[in-house]
mmCIF file of C-alpha atoms and ligand atoms in Angstrom:
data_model
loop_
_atom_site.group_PDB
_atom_site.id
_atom_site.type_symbol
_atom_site.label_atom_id
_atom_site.label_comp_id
_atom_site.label_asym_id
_atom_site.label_seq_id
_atom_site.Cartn_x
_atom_site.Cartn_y
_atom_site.Cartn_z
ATOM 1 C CA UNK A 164 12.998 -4.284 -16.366
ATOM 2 C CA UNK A 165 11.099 -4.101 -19.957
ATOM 3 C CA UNK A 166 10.769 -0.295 -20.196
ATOM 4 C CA UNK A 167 14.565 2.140 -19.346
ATOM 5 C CA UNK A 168 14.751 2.837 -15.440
ATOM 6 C CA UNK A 169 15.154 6.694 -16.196
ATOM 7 C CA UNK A 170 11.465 6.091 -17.954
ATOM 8 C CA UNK A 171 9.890 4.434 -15.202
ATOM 9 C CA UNK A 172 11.537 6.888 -12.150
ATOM 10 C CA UNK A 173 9.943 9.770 -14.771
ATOM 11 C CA UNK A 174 6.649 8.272 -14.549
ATOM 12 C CA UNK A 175 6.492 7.405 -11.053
ATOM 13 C CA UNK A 176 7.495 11.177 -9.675
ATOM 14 C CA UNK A 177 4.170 11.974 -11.930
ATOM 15 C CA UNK A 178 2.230 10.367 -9.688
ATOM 16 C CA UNK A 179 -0.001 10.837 -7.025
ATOM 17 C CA UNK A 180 -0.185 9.408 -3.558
ATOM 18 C CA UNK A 181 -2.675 6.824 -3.060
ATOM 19 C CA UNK A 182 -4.971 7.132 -0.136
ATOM 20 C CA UNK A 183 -3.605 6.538 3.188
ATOM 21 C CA UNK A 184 -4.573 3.159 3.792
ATOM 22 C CA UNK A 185 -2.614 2.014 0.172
ATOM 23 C CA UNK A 186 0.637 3.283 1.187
ATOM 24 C CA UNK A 187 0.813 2.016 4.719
ATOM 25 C CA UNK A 188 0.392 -1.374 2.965
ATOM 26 C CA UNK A 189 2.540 -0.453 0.165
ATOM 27 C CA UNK A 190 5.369 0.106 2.388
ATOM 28 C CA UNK A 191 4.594 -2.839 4.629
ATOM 29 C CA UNK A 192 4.750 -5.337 1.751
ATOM 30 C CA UNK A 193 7.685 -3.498 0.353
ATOM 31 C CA UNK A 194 10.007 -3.899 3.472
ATOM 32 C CA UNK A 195 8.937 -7.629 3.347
ATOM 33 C CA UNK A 196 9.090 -8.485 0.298
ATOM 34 C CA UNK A 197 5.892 -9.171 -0.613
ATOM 35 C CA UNK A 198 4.958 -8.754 -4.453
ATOM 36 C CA UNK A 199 2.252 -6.450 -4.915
ATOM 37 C CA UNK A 200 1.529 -4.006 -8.379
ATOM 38 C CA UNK A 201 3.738 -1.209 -9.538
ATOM 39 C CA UNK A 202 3.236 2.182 -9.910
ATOM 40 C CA UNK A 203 2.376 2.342 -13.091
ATOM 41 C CA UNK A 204 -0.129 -1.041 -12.871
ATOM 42 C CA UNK A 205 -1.628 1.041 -10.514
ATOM 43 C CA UNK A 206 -2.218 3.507 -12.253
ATOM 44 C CA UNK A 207 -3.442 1.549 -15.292
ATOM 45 C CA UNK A 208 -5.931 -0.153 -13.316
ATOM 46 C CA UNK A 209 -7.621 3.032 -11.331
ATOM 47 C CA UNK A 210 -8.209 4.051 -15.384
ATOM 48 C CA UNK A 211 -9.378 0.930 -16.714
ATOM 49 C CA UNK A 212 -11.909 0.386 -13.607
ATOM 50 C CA UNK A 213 -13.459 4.145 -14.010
ATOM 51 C CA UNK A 214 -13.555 3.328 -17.492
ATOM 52 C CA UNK A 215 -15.105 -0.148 -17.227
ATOM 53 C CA UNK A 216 -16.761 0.252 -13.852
ATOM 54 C CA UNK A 217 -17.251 -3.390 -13.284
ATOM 55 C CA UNK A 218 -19.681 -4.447 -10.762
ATOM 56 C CA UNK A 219 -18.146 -8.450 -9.918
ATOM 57 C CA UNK A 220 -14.240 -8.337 -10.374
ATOM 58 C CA UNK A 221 -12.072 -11.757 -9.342
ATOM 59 C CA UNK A 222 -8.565 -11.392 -8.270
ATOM 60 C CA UNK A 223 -6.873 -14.437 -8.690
ATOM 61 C CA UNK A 224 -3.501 -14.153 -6.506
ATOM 62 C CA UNK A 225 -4.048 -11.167 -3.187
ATOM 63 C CA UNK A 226 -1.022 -11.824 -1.562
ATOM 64 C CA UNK A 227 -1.733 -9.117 1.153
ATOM 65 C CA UNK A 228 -4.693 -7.586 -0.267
ATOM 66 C CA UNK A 229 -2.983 -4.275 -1.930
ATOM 67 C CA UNK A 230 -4.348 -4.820 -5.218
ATOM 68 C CA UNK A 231 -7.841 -5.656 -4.185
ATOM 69 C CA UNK A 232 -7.983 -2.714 -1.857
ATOM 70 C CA UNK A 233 -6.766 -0.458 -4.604
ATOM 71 C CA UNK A 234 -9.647 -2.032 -7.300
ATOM 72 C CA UNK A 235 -11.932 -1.113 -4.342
ATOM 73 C CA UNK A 236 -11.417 2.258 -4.123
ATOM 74 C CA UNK A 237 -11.899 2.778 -7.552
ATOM 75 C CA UNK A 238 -15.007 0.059 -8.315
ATOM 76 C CA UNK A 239 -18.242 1.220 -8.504
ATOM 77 C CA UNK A 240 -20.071 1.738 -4.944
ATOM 78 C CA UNK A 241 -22.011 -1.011 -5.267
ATOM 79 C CA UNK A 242 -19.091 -3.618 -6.882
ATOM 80 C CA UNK A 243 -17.502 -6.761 -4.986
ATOM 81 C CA UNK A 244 -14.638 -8.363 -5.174
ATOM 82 C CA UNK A 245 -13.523 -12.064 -4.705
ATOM 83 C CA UNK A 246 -10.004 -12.726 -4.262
ATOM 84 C CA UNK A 247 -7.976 -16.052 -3.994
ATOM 85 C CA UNK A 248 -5.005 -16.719 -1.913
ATOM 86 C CA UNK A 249 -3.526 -20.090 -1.207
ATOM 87 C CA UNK A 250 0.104 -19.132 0.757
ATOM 88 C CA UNK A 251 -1.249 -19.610 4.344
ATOM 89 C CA UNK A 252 0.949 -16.867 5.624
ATOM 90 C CA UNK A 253 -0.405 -13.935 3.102
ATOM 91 C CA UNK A 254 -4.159 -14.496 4.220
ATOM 92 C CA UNK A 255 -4.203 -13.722 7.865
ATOM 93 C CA UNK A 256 -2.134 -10.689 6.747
ATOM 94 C CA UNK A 257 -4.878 -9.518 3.951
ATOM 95 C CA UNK A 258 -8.004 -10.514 5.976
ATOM 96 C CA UNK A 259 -6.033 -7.707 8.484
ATOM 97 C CA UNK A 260 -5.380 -5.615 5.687
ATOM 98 C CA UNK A 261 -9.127 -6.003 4.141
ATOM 99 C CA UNK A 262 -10.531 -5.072 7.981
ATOM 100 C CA UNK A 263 -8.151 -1.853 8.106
ATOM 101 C CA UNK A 264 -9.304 -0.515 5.225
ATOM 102 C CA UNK A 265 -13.129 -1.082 6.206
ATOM 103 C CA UNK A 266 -13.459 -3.368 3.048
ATOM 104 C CA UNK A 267 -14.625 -6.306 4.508
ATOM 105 C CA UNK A 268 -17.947 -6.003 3.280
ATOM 106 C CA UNK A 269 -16.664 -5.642 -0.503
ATOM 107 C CA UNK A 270 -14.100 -8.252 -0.678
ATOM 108 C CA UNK A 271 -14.262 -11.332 -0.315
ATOM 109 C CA UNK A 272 -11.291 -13.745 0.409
ATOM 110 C CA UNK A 273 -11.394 -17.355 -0.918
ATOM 111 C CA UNK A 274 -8.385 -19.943 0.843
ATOM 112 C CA UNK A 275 -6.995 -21.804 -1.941
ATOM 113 C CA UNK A 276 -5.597 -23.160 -4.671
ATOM 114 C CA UNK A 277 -6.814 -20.692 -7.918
ATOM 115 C CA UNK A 278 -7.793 -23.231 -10.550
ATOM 116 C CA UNK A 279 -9.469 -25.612 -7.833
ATOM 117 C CA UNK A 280 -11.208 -22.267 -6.597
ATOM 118 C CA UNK A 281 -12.227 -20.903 -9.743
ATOM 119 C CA UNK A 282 -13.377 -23.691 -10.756
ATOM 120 C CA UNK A 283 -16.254 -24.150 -8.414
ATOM 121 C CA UNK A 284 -17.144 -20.512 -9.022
ATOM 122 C CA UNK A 285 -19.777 -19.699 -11.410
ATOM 123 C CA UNK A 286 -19.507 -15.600 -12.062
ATOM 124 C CA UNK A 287 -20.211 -14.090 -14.276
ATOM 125 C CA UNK A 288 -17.690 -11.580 -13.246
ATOM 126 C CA UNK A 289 -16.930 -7.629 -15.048
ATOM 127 C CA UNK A 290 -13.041 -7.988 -14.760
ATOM 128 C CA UNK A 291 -11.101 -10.515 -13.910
ATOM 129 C CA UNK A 292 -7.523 -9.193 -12.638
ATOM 130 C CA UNK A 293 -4.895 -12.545 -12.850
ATOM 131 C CA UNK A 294 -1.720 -11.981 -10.552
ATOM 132 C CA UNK A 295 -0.991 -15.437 -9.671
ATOM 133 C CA UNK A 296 1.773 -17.969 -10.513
ATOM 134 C CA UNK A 297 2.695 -17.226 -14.497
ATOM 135 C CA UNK A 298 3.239 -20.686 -14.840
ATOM 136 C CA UNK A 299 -0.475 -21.298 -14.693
ATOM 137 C CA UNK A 300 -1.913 -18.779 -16.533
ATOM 138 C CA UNK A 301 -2.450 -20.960 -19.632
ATOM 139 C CA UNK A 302 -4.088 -23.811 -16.914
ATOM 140 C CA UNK A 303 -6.482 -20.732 -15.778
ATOM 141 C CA UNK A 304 -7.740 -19.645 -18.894
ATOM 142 C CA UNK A 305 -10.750 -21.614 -19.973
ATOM 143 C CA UNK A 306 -12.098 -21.414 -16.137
ATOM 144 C CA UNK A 307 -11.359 -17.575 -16.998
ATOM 145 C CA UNK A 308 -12.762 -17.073 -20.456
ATOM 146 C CA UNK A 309 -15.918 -18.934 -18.690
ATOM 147 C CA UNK A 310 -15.912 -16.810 -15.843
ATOM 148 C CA UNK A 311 -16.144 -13.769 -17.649
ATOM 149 C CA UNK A 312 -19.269 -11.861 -18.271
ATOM 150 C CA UNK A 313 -20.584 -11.132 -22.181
ATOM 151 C CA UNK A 314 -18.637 -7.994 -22.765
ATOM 152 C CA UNK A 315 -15.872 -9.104 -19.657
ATOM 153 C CA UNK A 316 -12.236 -7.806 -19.515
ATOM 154 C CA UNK A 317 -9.587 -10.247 -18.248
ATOM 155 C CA UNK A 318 -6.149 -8.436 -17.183
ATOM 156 C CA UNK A 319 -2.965 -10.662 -16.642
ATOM 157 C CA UNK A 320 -0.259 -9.130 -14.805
ATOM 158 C CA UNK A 321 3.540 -10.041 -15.574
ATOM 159 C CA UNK A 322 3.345 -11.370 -19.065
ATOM 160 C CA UNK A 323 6.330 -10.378 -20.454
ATOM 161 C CA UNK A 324 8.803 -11.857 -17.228
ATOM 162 C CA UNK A 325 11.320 -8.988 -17.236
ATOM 163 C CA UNK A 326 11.873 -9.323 -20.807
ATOM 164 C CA UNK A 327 13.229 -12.744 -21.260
ATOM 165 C CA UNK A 328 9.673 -13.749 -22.926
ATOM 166 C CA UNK A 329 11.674 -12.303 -26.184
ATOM 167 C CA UNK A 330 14.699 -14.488 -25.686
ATOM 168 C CA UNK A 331 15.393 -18.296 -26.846
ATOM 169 C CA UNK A 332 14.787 -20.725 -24.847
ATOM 170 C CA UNK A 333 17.575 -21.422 -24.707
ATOM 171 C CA UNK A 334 18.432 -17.758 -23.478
ATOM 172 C CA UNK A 335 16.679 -18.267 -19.935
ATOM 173 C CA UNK A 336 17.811 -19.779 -17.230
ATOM 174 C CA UNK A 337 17.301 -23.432 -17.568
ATOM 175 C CA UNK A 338 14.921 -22.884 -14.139
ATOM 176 C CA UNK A 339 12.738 -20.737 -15.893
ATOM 177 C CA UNK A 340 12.355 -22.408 -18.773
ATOM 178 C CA UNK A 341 8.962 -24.442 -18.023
ATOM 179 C CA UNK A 342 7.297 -21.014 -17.020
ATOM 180 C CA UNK A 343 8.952 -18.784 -20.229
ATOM 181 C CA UNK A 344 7.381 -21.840 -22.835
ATOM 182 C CA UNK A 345 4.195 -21.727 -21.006
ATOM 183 C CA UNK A 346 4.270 -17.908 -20.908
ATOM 184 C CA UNK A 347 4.638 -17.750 -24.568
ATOM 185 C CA UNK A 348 1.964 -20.475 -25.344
ATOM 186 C CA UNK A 349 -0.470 -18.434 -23.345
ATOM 187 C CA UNK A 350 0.029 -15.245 -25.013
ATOM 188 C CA UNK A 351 -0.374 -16.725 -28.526
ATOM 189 C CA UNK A 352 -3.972 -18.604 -27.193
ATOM 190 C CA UNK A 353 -4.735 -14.825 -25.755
ATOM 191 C CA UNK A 354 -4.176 -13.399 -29.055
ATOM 192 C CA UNK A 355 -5.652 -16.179 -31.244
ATOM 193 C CA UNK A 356 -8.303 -17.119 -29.317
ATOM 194 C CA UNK A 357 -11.621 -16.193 -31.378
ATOM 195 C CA UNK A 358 -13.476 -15.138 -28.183
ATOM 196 C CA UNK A 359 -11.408 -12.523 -27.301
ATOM 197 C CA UNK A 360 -9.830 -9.335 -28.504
ATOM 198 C CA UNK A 361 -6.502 -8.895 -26.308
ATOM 199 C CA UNK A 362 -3.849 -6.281 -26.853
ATOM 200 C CA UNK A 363 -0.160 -7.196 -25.082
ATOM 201 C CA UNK A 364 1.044 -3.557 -23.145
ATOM 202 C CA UNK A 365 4.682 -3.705 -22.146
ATOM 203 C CA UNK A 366 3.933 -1.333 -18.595
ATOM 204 C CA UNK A 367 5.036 -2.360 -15.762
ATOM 205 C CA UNK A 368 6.225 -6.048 -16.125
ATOM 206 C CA UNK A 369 4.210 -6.240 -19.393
ATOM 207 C CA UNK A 370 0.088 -6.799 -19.177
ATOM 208 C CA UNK A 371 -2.373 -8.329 -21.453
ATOM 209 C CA UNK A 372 -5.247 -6.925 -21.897
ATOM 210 C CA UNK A 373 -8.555 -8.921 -23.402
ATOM 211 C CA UNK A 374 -12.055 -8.234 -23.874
ATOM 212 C CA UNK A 375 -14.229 -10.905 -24.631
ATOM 213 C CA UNK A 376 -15.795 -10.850 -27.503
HETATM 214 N N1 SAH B 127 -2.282 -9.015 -6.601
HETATM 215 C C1 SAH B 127 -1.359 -8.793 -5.497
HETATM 216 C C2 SAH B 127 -0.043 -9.523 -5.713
HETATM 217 C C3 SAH B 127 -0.176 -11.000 -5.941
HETATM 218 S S1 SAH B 127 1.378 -11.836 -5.880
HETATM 219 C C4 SAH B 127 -1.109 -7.307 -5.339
HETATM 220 O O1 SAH B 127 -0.736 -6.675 -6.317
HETATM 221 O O2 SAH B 127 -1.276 -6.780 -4.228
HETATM 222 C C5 SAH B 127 0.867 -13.416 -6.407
HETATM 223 C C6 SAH B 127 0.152 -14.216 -5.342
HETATM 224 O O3 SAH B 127 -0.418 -15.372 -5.979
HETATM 225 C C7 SAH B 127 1.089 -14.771 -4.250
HETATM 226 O O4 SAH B 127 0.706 -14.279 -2.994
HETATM 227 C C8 SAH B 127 0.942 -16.280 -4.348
HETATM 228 O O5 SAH B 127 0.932 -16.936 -3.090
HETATM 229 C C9 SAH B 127 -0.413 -16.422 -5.044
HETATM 230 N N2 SAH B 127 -0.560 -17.698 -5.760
HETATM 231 C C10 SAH B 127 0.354 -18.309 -6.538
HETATM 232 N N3 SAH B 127 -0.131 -19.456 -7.035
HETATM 233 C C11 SAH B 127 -1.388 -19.578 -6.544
HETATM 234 C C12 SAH B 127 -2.404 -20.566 -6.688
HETATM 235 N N4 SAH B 127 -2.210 -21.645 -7.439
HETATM 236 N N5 SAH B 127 -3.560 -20.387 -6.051
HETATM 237 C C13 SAH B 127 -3.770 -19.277 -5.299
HETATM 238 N N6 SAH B 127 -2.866 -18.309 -5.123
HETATM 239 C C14 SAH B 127 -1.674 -18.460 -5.736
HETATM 240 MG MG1 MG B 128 1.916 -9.038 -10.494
#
């Protein structure tokens, strides 16, 4: 938890619901433990798409499709989404999900591994929304900043890892060591990178937000 609890359980009882459809699958992944975006991502994302209104978004990570459904709802009518999985048991579950919420036309699944994936794609996309494995942002990143369209906004989700991203090293478990290094190294290429303009947002579990430039 990066921001107090009492902060976060004040924000969330500002919210509002989402549409049906979102919090049946909410709850579903919830009760089985699938990851999916907080509350406040949520809501961070509904904003940023109104504002940005991207046309071609990639997703790189579904898991069951909540996050992609909720960037669909809030795209512009005529916008598309392609999303990679690679966990064989998530994608039966989000092509479900997708078909529920009568999004099959808009989103796009693609079964694999993200870097492999991505890098047979050829974009340009709007937005590209990474929620994948943390320890490969920094692997993802060129096939990203390639991806992106001229004035494209990349958002990576779970940057700051619960807070230990401020701690040694030698601080984290030894386990999580490979991912916090690799964490930190991609943050400094987000911010130093010349082709982008990023700003680091500790919401949620901490997001980075870059425009290219
Ligand atoms: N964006 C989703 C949550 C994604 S959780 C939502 O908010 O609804 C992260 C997902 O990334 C997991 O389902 C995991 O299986 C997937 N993932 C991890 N590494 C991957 C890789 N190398 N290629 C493709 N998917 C990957
Ligand atoms: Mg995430």
């Amino acid at each position: 938890m990066i921001v107090d609890e009492r902060m976060i359980s004040y924000l969330h009882s500002l919210e509002r619901k989402n549409s049906e459809i979102l919090e049946k699958i909410e709850e579903e992944a919830l009760a089985s433990y699938v990851p999916i975006i907080r509350k406040e991502m949520q809501s961070f994302l509904k904003v940023l798409l109104l504002i940005k209104k991207p046309v071609r978004i990639l997703e790189v990570g579904t898991a069951v499709g909540f996050s992609a459904i909720l960037m669909s709802e809030y795209m512009p009518e005529n916008g598309h989404i392609t999303t990679i999985e690679k966990y064989e048991k998530r994608i039966p579950i989000a092509r479900e999900n997708f078909r529920r919420a009568g999004k099959e036309n808009c989103i796009t699944l693609m079964e694999g591994d993200a870097l492999e994936l991505m890098k047979e794609l050829s974009g340009p996309y709007d937005l590209i929304f990474m929620d994948a494995a943390k320890g490969q942002y920094i692997n993802y990143m060129p096939e990203a900043i390639r991806l992106l369209s001229e004035e494209g906004v990349l958002v990576s989700d779970n940057v700051l890892q619960d807070g230990d991203i401020i701690e040694s090293r030698f601080a984290v478990e030894r386990r999580n060591r490979t991912i916090h290094s690799r964490m930190r190294e991609y943050l400094y290429e987000l911010k130093h990178d010349e082709r982008l303009e990023t700003a680091i947002i500790p919401l949620g579990d901490g997001v980075a937000v870059s425009r290219k430039l």
